[in-house]
Coordinates of C-alpha atoms in Angstrom, one line a residue:
M1 CA -117.9 -174.2 -55.8
Y2 CA -116.9 -171.6 -53.2
A3 CA -115.0 -169.6 -55.7
P4 CA -118.0 -167.6 -57.0
A5 CA -119.0 -166.7 -53.4
I6 CA -115.4 -165.6 -52.6
S7 CA -115.4 -163.5 -55.8
T8 CA -118.7 -161.9 -54.9
V9 CA -117.5 -160.9 -51.5
V10 CA -114.1 -159.7 -52.4
A11 CA -114.9 -157.7 -55.5
P12 CA -117.1 -155.1 -53.8
R13 CA -114.4 -154.5 -51.2
T14 CA -111.8 -154.0 -53.9
C15 CA -114.1 -151.5 -55.7
S16 CA -114.7 -149.7 -52.5
H17 CA -111.0 -149.4 -51.8
R18 CA -110.5 -148.1 -55.3
R19 CA -113.2 -145.5 -55.0
S20 CA -111.7 -144.4 -51.7
A21 CA -108.3 -144.1 -53.2
S22 CA -109.7 -142.2 -56.2
R23 CA -111.5 -139.8 -53.9
F24 CA -108.3 -139.3 -51.9
V25 CA -106.3 -138.6 -55.0
A26 CA -109.0 -136.2 -56.4
S27 CA -109.1 -134.3 -53.1
L28 CA -105.4 -134.1 -52.9
S29 CA -105.2 -132.8 -56.5
A30 CA -107.9 -130.2 -55.7
I31 CA -106.0 -129.0 -52.7
L32 CA -102.7 -128.7 -54.7
C33 CA -104.5 -126.8 -57.5
L34 CA -106.0 -124.3 -55.0
T35 CA -102.7 -123.9 -53.3
S36 CA -100.9 -123.4 -56.7
A37 CA -103.6 -120.9 -57.8
A38 CA -103.3 -118.9 -54.6
G39 CA -99.5 -118.9 -55.0
A40 CA -99.9 -117.8 -58.6
Q41 CA -102.2 -114.9 -57.6
G42 CA -99.8 -113.8 -55.0
S43 CA -96.9 -114.0 -57.5
I44 CA -98.9 -111.9 -60.0
A45 CA -99.8 -109.3 -57.4
E46 CA -96.1 -109.1 -56.4
R47 CA -94.9 -108.8 -60.0
L48 CA -97.5 -106.0 -60.7
N49 CA -96.6 -104.2 -57.5
L50 CA -100.3 -104.0 -56.6
D51 CA -99.4 -103.9 -52.9
Q52 CA -97.3 -100.8 -53.5
L53 CA -100.0 -98.7 -55.2
Q54 CA -100.7 -95.4 -53.6
L55 CA -102.3 -92.1 -54.6
S56 CA -99.6 -90.0 -56.3
T57 CA -101.5 -87.6 -58.6
I58 CA -105.0 -86.2 -58.7
G59 CA -106.5 -84.0 -61.5
V60 CA -109.5 -82.8 -63.5
S61 CA -110.3 -82.5 -67.2
A62 CA -113.1 -81.4 -69.5
G63 CA -113.8 -81.4 -73.2
G64 CA -116.2 -82.4 -75.9
V65 CA -117.8 -85.8 -76.4
W66 CA -119.4 -87.1 -79.6
P67 CA -121.6 -90.1 -78.9
S68 CA -123.3 -92.1 -81.7
R69 CA -127.0 -91.2 -82.1
V70 CA -126.7 -88.4 -79.5
E71 CA -126.0 -84.7 -79.8
P72 CA -122.4 -83.6 -78.9
A73 CA -121.9 -82.4 -75.4
Q74 CA -119.4 -81.5 -72.7
A75 CA -117.7 -84.2 -70.6
Y76 CA -116.2 -83.7 -67.2
A77 CA -113.8 -86.0 -65.5
I78 CA -111.6 -86.5 -62.4
H79 CA -108.7 -88.9 -62.3
A80 CA -106.4 -90.3 -59.7
D81 CA -103.0 -91.8 -60.5
Y82 CA -102.0 -94.7 -58.2
G83 CA -98.5 -95.2 -59.4
A84 CA -96.5 -97.7 -61.4
I85 CA -97.3 -101.4 -61.8
A86 CA -94.4 -102.0 -64.2
R87 CA -91.7 -100.1 -66.0
Q88 CA -93.4 -97.2 -67.9
W89 CA -96.9 -98.5 -66.9
R90 CA -99.2 -96.7 -64.4
V91 CA -102.7 -97.3 -63.1
L92 CA -105.3 -94.6 -62.9
L93 CA -108.9 -94.4 -61.7
T94 CA -111.0 -92.1 -64.0
V95 CA -114.6 -91.0 -63.4
T96 CA -116.4 -89.2 -66.3
Y97 CA -119.8 -87.6 -66.6
W98 CA -121.6 -86.3 -69.6
G99 CA -125.3 -85.6 -70.5
S100 CA -127.0 -84.9 -73.8
E101 CA -130.1 -85.5 -75.9
F102 CA -130.8 -88.1 -78.6
R103 CA -130.6 -86.5 -82.1
P104 CA -133.9 -85.3 -83.6
D105 CA -133.6 -87.8 -86.5
V106 CA -133.3 -90.7 -84.0
V107 CA -136.4 -89.5 -82.2
R108 CA -138.3 -89.2 -85.4
E109 CA -137.5 -92.8 -86.3
L110 CA -139.0 -93.8 -82.9
E111 CA -142.1 -91.7 -83.6
A112 CA -142.5 -93.2 -87.0
A113 CA -142.3 -96.7 -85.7
W114 CA -145.0 -96.0 -83.1
R115 CA -147.2 -94.2 -85.7
N116 CA -147.0 -97.2 -88.0
A117 CA -148.0 -99.6 -85.2
T118 CA -151.0 -97.5 -84.3
T119 CA -154.5 -98.2 -85.7
D120 CA -155.8 -94.9 -86.9
P121 CA -159.0 -95.0 -89.0
T122 CA -159.1 -91.2 -89.4
G123 CA -155.5 -90.9 -90.4
D124 CA -154.9 -87.7 -88.3
A125 CA -153.1 -89.3 -85.3
T126 CA -149.8 -87.7 -84.3
V127 CA -147.0 -89.0 -82.1
D128 CA -144.8 -86.4 -80.4
V129 CA -142.2 -88.0 -78.2
G130 CA -140.3 -84.8 -77.5
T131 CA -136.8 -84.7 -76.1
I132 CA -135.1 -87.8 -74.7
R133 CA -132.2 -86.9 -72.5
I134 CA -129.5 -89.4 -71.6
T135 CA -126.6 -89.2 -69.1
D136 CA -123.5 -91.4 -68.6
I137 CA -121.4 -91.8 -65.5
A138 CA -118.3 -93.9 -66.2
F139 CA -116.0 -95.5 -63.7
E140 CA -112.8 -96.7 -65.4
I141 CA -109.5 -98.3 -64.5
D142 CA -106.8 -97.0 -67.0
G143 CA -103.6 -98.7 -67.9
K144 CA -101.3 -95.8 -69.0
W145 CA -98.0 -96.4 -70.9
T146 CA -95.5 -93.5 -71.0
P147 CA -92.4 -94.4 -73.1
L148 CA -90.6 -91.2 -72.2
P149 CA -91.3 -90.5 -68.6
N150 CA -88.4 -88.1 -68.2
S151 CA -89.1 -85.9 -71.2
P152 CA -90.5 -82.4 -70.9
V153 CA -93.3 -83.6 -73.3
R154 CA -94.5 -87.0 -72.5
P155 CA -96.7 -88.8 -75.0
F156 CA -98.8 -91.7 -73.7
S157 CA -101.3 -94.3 -74.7
G158 CA -103.2 -97.1 -73.1
G159 CA -106.5 -98.8 -72.5
A160 CA -109.3 -98.9 -69.9
L161 CA -112.0 -101.2 -68.6
G162 CA -115.0 -99.7 -66.9
V163 CA -118.6 -99.6 -65.9
H164 CA -121.1 -97.1 -67.4
V165 CA -124.3 -96.0 -65.6
L166 CA -126.7 -94.8 -68.3
N167 CA -129.9 -93.0 -67.5
A168 CA -132.6 -91.8 -69.9
E169 CA -135.4 -89.3 -69.1
N170 CA -138.5 -88.5 -71.1
R171 CA -142.2 -87.8 -70.2
I172 CA -143.6 -90.3 -72.7
I173 CA -141.4 -93.3 -72.0
A174 CA -141.3 -92.7 -68.2
G175 CA -142.1 -95.9 -66.4
T176 CA -142.2 -98.0 -69.6
F177 CA -140.0 -100.8 -70.8
V178 CA -138.5 -98.4 -73.3
E179 CA -137.1 -96.4 -70.4
S180 CA -135.9 -99.6 -68.7
A181 CA -134.1 -100.6 -71.9
L182 CA -132.3 -97.3 -72.0
D183 CA -131.4 -97.3 -68.3
M184 CA -128.5 -99.6 -68.1
I185 CA -125.4 -100.5 -66.1
V186 CA -123.0 -101.9 -68.7
S187 CA -119.3 -102.7 -69.1
G188 CA -117.2 -100.9 -71.6
V189 CA -113.7 -100.7 -73.1
T190 CA -111.7 -97.6 -74.0
V191 CA -108.5 -96.8 -75.8
F192 CA -106.8 -93.5 -75.4
G193 CA -103.7 -91.5 -76.3
G194 CA -102.4 -88.0 -75.5
V195 CA -99.6 -85.9 -74.2
D196 CA -98.5 -84.8 -70.7
T197 CA -96.1 -82.0 -69.8
A198 CA -93.4 -82.3 -67.1
P199 CA -94.5 -81.1 -63.7
I200 CA -94.5 -77.3 -63.5
G201 CA -94.7 -76.2 -59.9
G202 CA -96.2 -79.5 -59.0
F203 CA -98.8 -79.3 -61.9
V204 CA -99.0 -81.5 -65.0
F205 CA -101.1 -80.4 -68.0
T206 CA -102.7 -83.0 -70.2
V207 CA -104.4 -83.3 -73.6
Q208 CA -105.9 -86.7 -74.5
G209 CA -108.4 -88.3 -76.8
R210 CA -110.5 -91.4 -75.7
Y211 CA -112.6 -93.7 -77.8
S212 CA -115.1 -95.8 -75.8
L213 CA -117.3 -98.7 -76.8
I214 CA -120.2 -99.8 -74.6
S215 CA -122.9 -102.3 -75.7
N216 CA -124.1 -100.9 -79.1
T217 CA -123.0 -97.3 -78.4
R218 CA -119.6 -95.7 -79.0
F219 CA -118.3 -92.2 -78.5
F220 CA -115.1 -90.1 -78.9
T221 CA -114.0 -87.7 -76.2
L222 CA -111.3 -85.0 -76.6
R223 CA -110.4 -83.4 -73.3
A224 CA -107.8 -81.2 -71.6
G225 CA -106.9 -80.9 -68.0
A226 CA -104.5 -80.4 -65.2
S227 CA -103.2 -82.6 -62.4
Y228 CA -101.4 -82.0 -59.1
V229 CA -98.5 -84.3 -58.3
L230 CA -98.6 -85.5 -54.7
T231 CA -95.7 -87.9 -54.8
P232 CA -92.8 -87.5 -57.2
L233 CA -91.9 -90.3 -59.6
G234 CA -89.5 -92.8 -58.1
E235 CA -86.6 -94.3 -60.0
D236 CA -88.4 -97.7 -60.2
E237 CA -91.3 -96.0 -62.0
R238 CA -89.2 -94.5 -64.8

């Protein structure tokens, strides 16, 4: 008749021990996972030579940009080459600026939408939005692949991830939610390709095309420029 009482007392202790053991195992597993993740990150950084990156080339470029729904314009960029992360692969930081205006047909669509939403018993109301200007400042990290780094003419291609700061200006939409919808900080992806020349007196001349996609907007840029080589390519970068 004491068996049930013994069972009642012993069972909770057993469950408590099991819970403690389970928590200990879970904590140990979490520590091992964090340690492994930190080790993996260190290993990846070492394999990509991220600790060896240093400014080796700096340059400027300019050219035309053709955004969707926006008038073509001039784009200006500066870029800095931080060296190789793998054989034939280099990392660059690129900052690009362009400014233009929305096409007249795009603005007319906005005016028509506002006119249709307006109650006008006389039928003589007009909507004149005027010019909507937009600018883009892009900060991108380029991964550049050069299969022939020792050739006098060096074709290259690659991709980039970046952040675009878009700003719209217009007297009608100023301070409204329409302006807020056009003023954005968004991420974007870019693919590019082009040709470099071999250093000539420390200078490299470049022609490249870039195609960028940000949110619901896309644009193509064709630019030419020059760079000055601060640090010659090492053997491990070729």
